[in-house]
Each structure stands twice: as C-alpha cells, then as structure tokens.
Short mmCIF file of C-alpha atoms in Angstrom, two decimals:
data_model
loop_
_atom_site.label_atom_id
_atom_site.label_comp_id
_atom_site.label_asym_id
_atom_site.label_seq_id
_atom_site.Cartn_x
_atom_site.Cartn_y
_atom_site.Cartn_z
CA MET E 23 0.45 7.37 4.88
CA VAL E 24 3.98 7.11 3.47
CA GLY E 25 5.42 9.84 5.64
CA SER E 26 4.07 8.24 8.82
CA ALA E 27 5.47 4.84 7.83
CA VAL E 28 8.91 6.34 7.10
CA LYS E 29 8.87 8.09 10.47
CA ARG E 30 8.02 4.80 12.24
CA CYS E 31 10.77 2.98 10.41
CA PHE E 32 13.45 5.59 11.12
CA LYS E 33 12.58 5.60 14.83
CA LYS E 34 12.63 1.80 14.92
CA ASN E 35 16.12 1.88 13.40
CA GLY E 36 17.42 4.34 15.99
CA TYR E 37 17.34 7.60 14.05
CA SER E 38 16.38 10.61 16.14
CA ASN E 39 17.33 13.86 14.36
CA LEU E 40 14.23 13.91 12.18
CA LEU E 41 12.71 16.98 10.58
CA LEU E 42 8.96 16.45 10.22
CA PRO E 43 7.33 19.71 9.14
CA SER E 44 3.55 19.93 9.17
CA ARG E 45 1.53 21.57 6.40
CA LYS E 46 1.16 24.57 8.71
CA ASP E 47 4.93 24.86 8.98
CA LEU E 48 5.74 24.22 5.32
CA ASP E 49 3.60 24.89 2.25
CA LEU E 50 5.17 22.68 -0.43
CA LEU E 51 3.26 24.51 -3.16
CA ASN E 52 4.83 27.84 -2.19
CA SER E 53 8.39 28.27 -3.44
CA ARG E 54 9.17 31.02 -0.92
CA SER E 55 7.93 28.92 1.99
CA VAL E 56 10.08 25.99 0.87
CA GLU E 57 13.17 28.16 0.36
CA LYS E 58 12.83 29.73 3.84
CA TRP E 59 12.37 26.30 5.48
CA PHE E 60 15.46 24.87 3.78
CA SER E 61 17.56 27.90 4.71
CA LYS E 62 16.49 27.59 8.36
CA ASN E 63 16.77 23.80 8.74
CA ASN E 64 19.53 22.75 6.28
CA PRO E 65 18.48 19.06 6.00
CA GLN E 66 21.27 16.61 5.10
CA VAL E 67 18.95 13.89 3.79
CA VAL E 68 15.62 14.58 2.07
CA ILE E 69 12.91 12.08 1.21
CA LEU E 70 10.19 13.49 -1.08
CA ALA E 71 7.11 11.41 -0.21
CA ALA E 72 4.55 14.20 -0.59
CA ALA E 73 2.31 14.26 -3.66
CA LYS E 74 -1.25 14.86 -4.78
CA VAL E 75 -2.57 11.34 -5.36
CA GLY E 76 -5.86 9.61 -6.11
CA GLY E 77 -7.58 6.83 -8.01
CA ILE E 78 -9.07 6.75 -11.52
CA GLU E 79 -12.04 8.98 -10.66
CA ALA E 80 -9.94 11.71 -9.02
CA ASN E 81 -7.37 11.65 -11.83
CA SER E 82 -10.13 11.93 -14.42
CA LYS E 83 -11.91 14.81 -12.65
CA TYR E 84 -8.91 16.92 -11.70
CA PRO E 85 -6.16 16.32 -14.34
CA GLY E 86 -4.93 19.94 -14.24
CA ASP E 87 -4.61 19.87 -10.44
CA PHE E 88 -2.69 16.58 -10.57
CA ILE E 89 -0.03 17.78 -12.94
CA LEU E 90 0.24 21.36 -11.67
CA GLU E 91 0.39 20.62 -7.95
CA ASN E 92 2.81 17.72 -8.31
CA LEU E 93 5.11 19.73 -10.56
CA LYS E 94 5.14 22.56 -8.01
CA ILE E 95 5.83 20.27 -5.07
CA GLN E 96 8.63 18.41 -6.85
CA THR E 97 10.33 21.46 -8.32
CA ASN E 98 10.30 23.36 -5.03
CA ILE E 99 11.74 20.50 -2.99
CA ILE E 100 14.25 19.14 -5.53
CA GLU E 101 15.60 22.56 -6.48
CA ASN E 102 16.09 23.65 -2.86
CA SER E 103 17.62 20.30 -1.89
CA TRP E 104 20.19 20.71 -4.69
CA LYS E 105 20.88 24.39 -4.00
CA LYS E 106 21.28 23.92 -0.25
CA GLY E 107 23.73 21.01 -0.66
CA THR E 108 21.59 18.13 0.58
CA LYS E 109 23.90 15.11 0.82
CA ARG E 110 21.31 12.43 -0.15
CA PHE E 111 17.95 12.77 -1.88
CA LEU E 112 15.24 10.17 -2.47
CA PHE E 113 12.38 10.90 -4.85
CA LEU E 114 9.33 8.65 -4.70
CA GLY E 115 7.74 8.14 -8.10
CA SER E 116 5.07 5.62 -9.14
CA SER E 117 4.63 2.54 -11.29
CA CYS E 118 2.28 4.59 -13.49
CA ILE E 119 5.35 6.23 -15.13
CA TYR E 120 5.66 3.16 -17.36
CA PRO E 121 3.84 2.82 -20.73
CA LYS E 122 0.32 1.39 -20.61
CA LEU E 123 1.13 -1.56 -22.84
CA ALA E 124 4.76 -2.17 -21.85
CA PRO E 125 5.88 -5.81 -21.49
CA GLN E 126 5.28 -7.35 -18.06
CA PRO E 127 6.87 -7.29 -15.56
CA LEU E 128 7.85 -3.63 -15.89
CA LYS E 129 11.59 -3.00 -16.04
CA GLU E 130 13.19 0.35 -15.19
CA GLU E 131 14.45 0.48 -18.81
CA TYR E 132 10.83 0.76 -20.15
CA LEU E 133 10.52 4.39 -19.10
CA LEU E 134 9.44 6.57 -22.06
CA THR E 135 9.22 3.68 -24.51
CA GLY E 136 5.48 4.10 -25.24
CA PRO E 137 2.21 5.98 -24.51
CA LEU E 138 1.00 6.27 -20.90
CA GLU E 139 -2.33 5.15 -19.50
CA PRO E 140 -4.72 8.09 -20.31
CA THR E 141 -6.60 8.01 -17.00
CA ASN E 142 -3.52 8.97 -14.96
CA GLU E 143 -1.32 10.55 -17.64
CA PRO E 144 -1.04 14.04 -16.01
CA TYR E 145 0.11 12.50 -12.70
CA ALA E 146 2.54 10.20 -14.50
CA ILE E 147 4.01 13.05 -16.56
CA ALA E 148 4.61 15.05 -13.36
CA LYS E 149 6.41 12.09 -11.80
CA ILE E 150 8.53 11.56 -14.93
CA ALA E 151 9.46 15.22 -14.81
CA GLY E 152 10.61 14.73 -11.20
CA ILE E 153 12.74 11.77 -12.20
CA LYS E 154 14.31 13.71 -15.03
CA LEU E 155 14.96 16.75 -12.83
CA CYS E 156 16.81 14.52 -10.34
CA SER E 157 18.83 12.74 -13.01
CA THR E 158 19.80 15.85 -14.96
CA LEU E 159 20.89 17.72 -11.81
CA LYS E 160 22.95 14.66 -10.95
CA LYS E 161 24.50 14.59 -14.40
CA GLN E 162 25.27 18.32 -14.54
CA TYR E 163 26.02 19.10 -10.90
CA GLY E 164 26.60 15.78 -9.13
CA PHE E 165 23.35 16.00 -7.16
CA ASP E 166 23.15 12.77 -5.10
CA ALA E 167 19.67 11.57 -5.98
CA ILE E 168 17.91 8.21 -6.40
CA SER E 169 14.33 7.82 -7.65
CA LEU E 170 12.35 4.90 -6.19
CA MET E 171 9.34 3.62 -8.11
CA PRO E 172 6.92 2.02 -5.61
CA THR E 173 4.05 -0.08 -6.79
CA ASN E 174 0.48 0.51 -5.45
CA LEU E 175 0.75 1.25 -1.73
CA TYR E 176 -1.68 0.51 1.08
CA GLY E 177 -1.67 0.36 4.86
CA PRO E 178 -2.35 2.40 8.05
CA GLY E 179 -3.14 6.04 7.42
CA ASP E 180 -4.46 5.58 3.88
CA ASN E 181 -7.00 7.87 2.26
CA TYR E 182 -10.52 6.35 2.33
CA HIS E 183 -12.38 9.14 0.59
CA PRO E 184 -15.20 7.63 -1.53
CA ASN E 185 -14.17 9.55 -4.66
CA ASN E 186 -10.45 10.37 -4.31
CA SER E 187 -8.93 7.15 -2.95
CA HIS E 188 -6.97 4.37 -4.61
CA VAL E 189 -8.44 0.93 -5.31
CA MET E 190 -7.46 -0.81 -2.05
CA PRO E 191 -8.79 1.77 0.43
CA ALA E 192 -11.81 2.41 -1.84
CA LEU E 193 -12.77 -1.28 -1.68
CA ILE E 194 -12.22 -1.49 2.08
CA SER E 195 -14.43 1.56 2.61
CA LYS E 196 -17.13 0.26 0.21
CA PHE E 197 -17.43 -3.16 1.79
CA TYR E 198 -17.26 -1.91 5.34
CA LYS E 199 -20.00 0.67 4.69
CA ALA E 200 -22.13 -1.99 2.95
CA LYS E 201 -21.72 -4.34 5.88
CA ILE E 202 -22.68 -1.87 8.61
CA ASN E 203 -25.62 -0.64 6.54
CA ASN E 204 -26.78 -4.19 5.66
CA GLU E 205 -26.58 -3.45 1.93
CA LYS E 206 -27.30 -6.45 -0.31
CA GLU E 207 -24.80 -5.53 -3.01
CA VAL E 208 -21.68 -3.54 -3.66
CA VAL E 209 -20.99 -2.02 -7.11
CA CYS E 210 -17.33 -1.88 -8.16
CA TRP E 211 -15.84 -0.05 -11.11
CA GLY E 212 -14.80 -1.85 -14.31
CA THR E 213 -14.79 -5.57 -15.03
CA GLY E 214 -12.44 -6.60 -12.23
CA SER E 215 -10.05 -8.16 -14.73
CA PRO E 216 -7.08 -5.75 -14.45
CA LYS E 217 -4.21 -7.01 -12.30
CA ARG E 218 -2.38 -4.90 -9.74
CA GLU E 219 0.58 -5.32 -7.44
CA PHE E 220 0.30 -4.09 -3.86
CA LEU E 221 3.01 -3.17 -1.38
CA TYR E 222 2.39 -2.68 2.35
CA VAL E 223 3.53 0.83 3.18
CA ASP E 224 5.84 -0.24 6.03
CA ASP E 225 7.75 -2.39 3.53
CA LEU E 226 8.33 0.71 1.41
CA ALA E 227 9.60 2.56 4.49
CA GLU E 228 12.11 -0.25 5.11
CA ALA E 229 13.18 -0.07 1.46
CA ILE E 230 13.84 3.67 1.87
CA VAL E 231 16.02 3.15 4.94
CA PHE E 232 17.81 0.25 3.19
CA VAL E 233 18.59 2.30 0.09
CA LEU E 234 19.85 5.26 2.12
CA GLU E 235 22.10 3.05 4.21
CA ASN E 236 23.36 0.67 1.53
CA ILE E 237 23.02 1.92 -2.08
CA SER E 238 25.02 4.69 -3.72
CA SER E 239 23.44 6.90 -6.37
CA LYS E 240 26.51 5.98 -8.44
CA ASN E 241 25.70 2.26 -8.36
CA GLN E 242 26.04 0.89 -11.90
CA MET E 243 22.82 -1.13 -11.62
CA LEU E 244 20.92 2.16 -11.42
CA ASN E 245 22.79 4.01 -14.12
CA ASN E 246 24.40 1.82 -16.73
CA ARG E 247 23.93 -1.47 -18.61
CA GLY E 248 24.13 0.50 -21.85
CA LEU E 249 20.86 2.33 -21.16
CA SER E 250 19.88 5.66 -19.70
CA ILE E 251 17.67 4.56 -16.82
CA ASP E 252 17.93 7.75 -14.81
CA GLY E 253 18.95 6.32 -11.44
CA ILE E 254 15.54 4.72 -10.85
CA LEU E 255 14.81 1.58 -8.87
CA ASN E 256 11.54 -0.39 -8.74
CA ILE E 257 10.20 -1.21 -5.26
CA GLY E 258 7.48 -3.84 -5.12
CA THR E 259 6.60 -7.46 -4.33
CA GLY E 260 6.91 -9.00 -7.81
CA LEU E 261 3.39 -10.47 -7.35
CA ASP E 262 0.01 -9.24 -8.60
CA ILE E 263 -3.70 -10.03 -8.21
CA SER E 264 -6.83 -9.26 -10.21
CA ILE E 265 -9.08 -6.53 -8.85
CA LYS E 266 -11.90 -9.09 -8.76
CA LYS E 267 -9.90 -11.41 -6.50
CA LEU E 268 -8.80 -8.47 -4.36
CA ALA E 269 -12.42 -7.44 -3.85
CA LYS E 270 -13.27 -11.00 -2.78
CA LEU E 271 -10.33 -11.04 -0.33
CA ILE E 272 -11.43 -7.77 1.26
CA SER E 273 -15.13 -8.67 1.41
CA THR E 274 -14.27 -12.01 3.03
CA GLU E 275 -11.96 -10.40 5.61
CA LEU E 276 -14.75 -7.93 6.46
CA ASN E 277 -17.32 -10.75 6.56
CA TYR E 278 -19.53 -9.05 3.99
CA LYS E 279 -22.18 -11.51 2.72
CA GLY E 280 -23.77 -9.51 -0.10
CA GLU E 281 -23.26 -9.67 -3.87
CA ILE E 282 -20.44 -7.95 -5.74
CA ILE E 283 -21.58 -6.20 -8.97
CA TRP E 284 -19.08 -5.07 -11.63
CA ASP E 285 -19.99 -1.93 -13.61
CA ALA E 286 -18.29 -2.49 -16.98
CA SER E 287 -19.28 1.01 -18.14
CA LYS E 288 -16.58 2.40 -15.83
CA PRO E 289 -12.92 2.43 -16.90
CA ASN E 290 -10.56 -0.39 -16.02
CA GLY E 291 -7.33 1.58 -16.31
CA THR E 292 -4.09 -0.19 -17.34
CA PRO E 293 -4.67 -3.91 -17.92
CA ARG E 294 -1.70 -4.91 -15.76
CA LYS E 295 1.00 -3.23 -13.73
CA LEU E 296 3.56 -5.63 -12.30
CA LEU E 297 7.03 -4.33 -11.47
CA ASP E 298 10.23 -6.20 -12.22
CA VAL E 299 11.95 -6.04 -8.81
CA SER E 300 15.00 -8.08 -9.77
CA LYS E 301 17.36 -5.15 -9.31
CA SER E 302 16.17 -4.21 -5.84
CA ASN E 303 16.24 -7.86 -4.88
CA GLU E 304 19.78 -8.28 -6.24
CA LEU E 305 20.86 -5.20 -4.29
CA GLY E 306 19.65 -6.87 -1.11
CA TRP E 307 16.08 -5.66 -0.43
CA LYS E 308 12.87 -7.77 -0.57
CA SER E 309 9.35 -7.06 0.62
CA LYS E 310 8.22 -8.96 3.75
CA THR E 311 4.45 -8.53 4.17
CA MET E 312 2.22 -10.94 2.30
CA LEU E 313 -0.96 -9.45 0.81
CA GLU E 314 -3.41 -11.31 3.06
CA GLU E 315 -1.52 -10.24 6.18
CA GLY E 316 -1.27 -6.65 4.98
CA ILE E 317 -5.02 -6.48 4.24
CA LYS E 318 -5.79 -7.73 7.78
CA LEU E 319 -3.46 -5.14 9.34
CA THR E 320 -4.96 -2.39 7.18
CA ILE E 321 -8.57 -3.33 7.96
CA ASN E 322 -7.77 -3.51 11.69
CA ASP E 323 -6.37 0.02 11.51
CA PHE E 324 -9.34 1.22 9.43
CA GLU E 325 -11.93 -0.21 11.87
CA LYS E 326 -10.07 1.27 14.86
CA GLU E 327 -9.98 4.70 13.26
CA TYR E 328 -13.62 4.50 12.22
CA GLU E 329 -14.77 3.40 15.69
CA ASN E 330 -12.79 6.25 17.26
CA LYS E 331 -14.67 8.61 14.92
CA SER E 332 -11.41 9.92 13.50
CA LEU E 333 -12.32 8.59 10.05
CA ARG E 334 -15.31 9.31 7.80
CA ILE E 335 -16.47 7.16 4.89
#
C-alpha cells in the first residue's frame, strides 16, 4: 500500500529514475540478496516502507515473526544503505513506538519514556531498533537518515485479510461481507471506545516527497531542543476518532443496515494514539485528505478490486 502510493507521488512530481524491485528480485529477509542488489543498483535515495504489519490479532498470534522479520528487513536495508553511501535515507516507523499511557497528543520526545502496549510490543520494539540504528549510524558516521512516524494508514492497496489486517480495512471487509450476505449483525472486537488517528496513504507519500525535498537530517527541530529525539518526525492529521464512530462511518458509507455488536471480551489495545504533528506542520507539511473523503476513496477502490475478483475477503 505505502510503496504504491510513494510510486504514484514520485511520478506525479516528475521523478522518473525509480528503482522498484519486486519480491522476486529482492528478498529483504536475505542479507546476501540485499547486499547484491545494492552493489548492482547503487541507489542514491532509499525509502524503507517495507515491513511485516498486522492488527491486534496478527500481532498476538505471531509475535516472534513480527519482531524477527522486521529486525531482519531493517538491518539488511539500513546497513547496506549506509555501507554503499546512500545520500538520503528515510525510515518509516509507527505511532506504536510510543508508550501505551504517554500523554496525548504523542510528542516525538515521549519515545522510551514508559512501557509499550503489550499487544504490539514486538513490532514496536523492532521499529524502535530501526530508529536507533539510523540515529546511531548518523551520530557515528554521518549517515543521512530521518525516521518518519506515520499514524494509522489506510487507502488503496490495503490488506483486507480477515485475521491479519488493521482496524480500518478489517471493518470495511466485515461490513461489506455482511451487506452482500444479508447478515443481520456484525461483531467487532473490543468496546469501540479506543480512539485512533488515521492518515490517507497518499498524504503520507506527499509527506515523504516533501521531507526529501525540503528537510535536512541536520534540522535542529529533529535533533535538539535539549532532548535526544533521534531525528524522528511525526506524520499524521492531529485528529482522532473512536473505533465505534469509525465503524458507524464505514457501515453508513457501505449502506449496511444491520446491527453492530461489540465483543468486550476481545482486547481494545492502547486507549488512545493521537500524534502531535506540530513539528511537521511548522516545517511546512500538513495532511490534506479528510477522513470521510478518504473512507469513500478507499471503499471505492475496495469494491472495484472485489468486483474484478482480484481481492478476496
């Protein structure tokens, strides 16, 4: 999802010399494969958007896979980018790096100030390791790296797997399936009370291009103010919504008429995750796509893919 959005954005902005290896061409989990690809292609700018991701259920079922695979991907790409002299490097982290009960909204300075949310701790630890690898290579060797912390992403090309998807695509898939099967109710995890912030994936892509074109890794807003904030920058909307309201928005957009049931025996996850985006806004970037518009665009893409039989739910 993210890679496709970044590709669209680069092309829209006139960039043409893009290296877009497929999984067949480049196995990110294989250090030798990554080393050979870097030696052959010598990329000048690298954006690490690849990761093993999933919602609460996937993180709970496969915690070892989440930490191991993400550590491998990050280490292979970051180390080879540094060794081969990449001029600019962007690492995409996640808002889950911040402590579960940190003050809201979440400032970059809150990193490592408290315990993480247990349901996605392995994934968060891997992302924190990636941030630290970038920042320490920068400190010791001058590696030009910035770590962007996007909030929850959604949009065209998302993963709609019933067990391994994030909350937005999971709800879209649930309600769409219930509608076409004339189901009288949809059961959702938790109480619906947690609040989440959502960023349309094309807005993240624009943020990536903006940062590469306009923000130096030496910018004092990313590295100083008396705190070690590791060159990280939050990327989000600065607005959040309860999962219960989100479910209602999606069901209404899909014209689902049945009842929504909340299974409180299932975990809620972190009570709230709202990013403080004051730094990215001050540096000149703001999100553009309102949530309602983004949901419509995402559902339109989902329905098109489903009708073309290129998507299973």
